[in-house]
Amino acid sequence: MKGEYIKSLIGLLFLVAAVFLITYGIVDREIVTVFNKAVNICMECIGIG
């Protein structure tokens, strides 16, 4: 019983941390940087960039 509670608590902590970090990245405009890097990688893969 106690082990299940600890696993649930750890899962909840990871979920809260993930939501916080995603929100921080969006607010800090990192999404633009990630998108630009993804576009550059795709362009290199198909031989355009």
CSV table of C-alpha atoms in Angstrom, one decimal, residues 7-37:
chain,number,residue,atom,x,y,z
A,7,LYS,CA,4.9,5.6,-6.9
A,8,SER,CA,1.8,7.8,-7.4
A,9,LEU,CA,3.5,10.7,-5.7
A,10,ILE,CA,6.6,10.4,-7.8
A,11,GLY,CA,4.5,10.2,-11.0
A,12,LEU,CA,2.6,13.3,-9.9
A,13,LEU,CA,5.8,15.2,-9.2
A,14,PHE,CA,7.2,14.3,-12.7
A,15,LEU,CA,3.9,15.4,-14.3
A,16,VAL,CA,4.0,18.8,-12.4
A,17,ALA,CA,7.7,19.3,-13.3
A,18,ALA,CA,7.0,18.5,-17.0
A,19,VAL,CA,4.1,20.9,-17.2
A,20,PHE,CA,6.1,23.6,-15.5
A,21,LEU,CA,9.1,23.2,-17.9
A,22,ILE,CA,6.9,23.1,-21.0
A,23,THR,CA,5.1,26.2,-19.8
A,24,TYR,CA,8.4,27.9,-19.1
A,25,GLY,CA,9.8,27.1,-22.5
A,26,ILE,CA,6.7,28.5,-24.2
A,27,VAL,CA,6.8,31.7,-22.2
A,28,ASP,CA,10.5,32.1,-22.7
A,29,ARG,CA,10.0,31.8,-26.5
A,30,GLU,CA,12.2,28.7,-26.8
A,31,ILE,CA,9.6,27.1,-29.0
A,32,VAL,CA,10.8,29.3,-31.9
A,33,THR,CA,14.4,28.1,-31.4
A,34,VAL,CA,13.3,24.5,-31.3
A,35,PHE,CA,11.2,24.9,-34.4
A,36,ASN,CA,14.0,26.6,-36.3
A,37,LYS,CA,16.4,23.8,-35.4
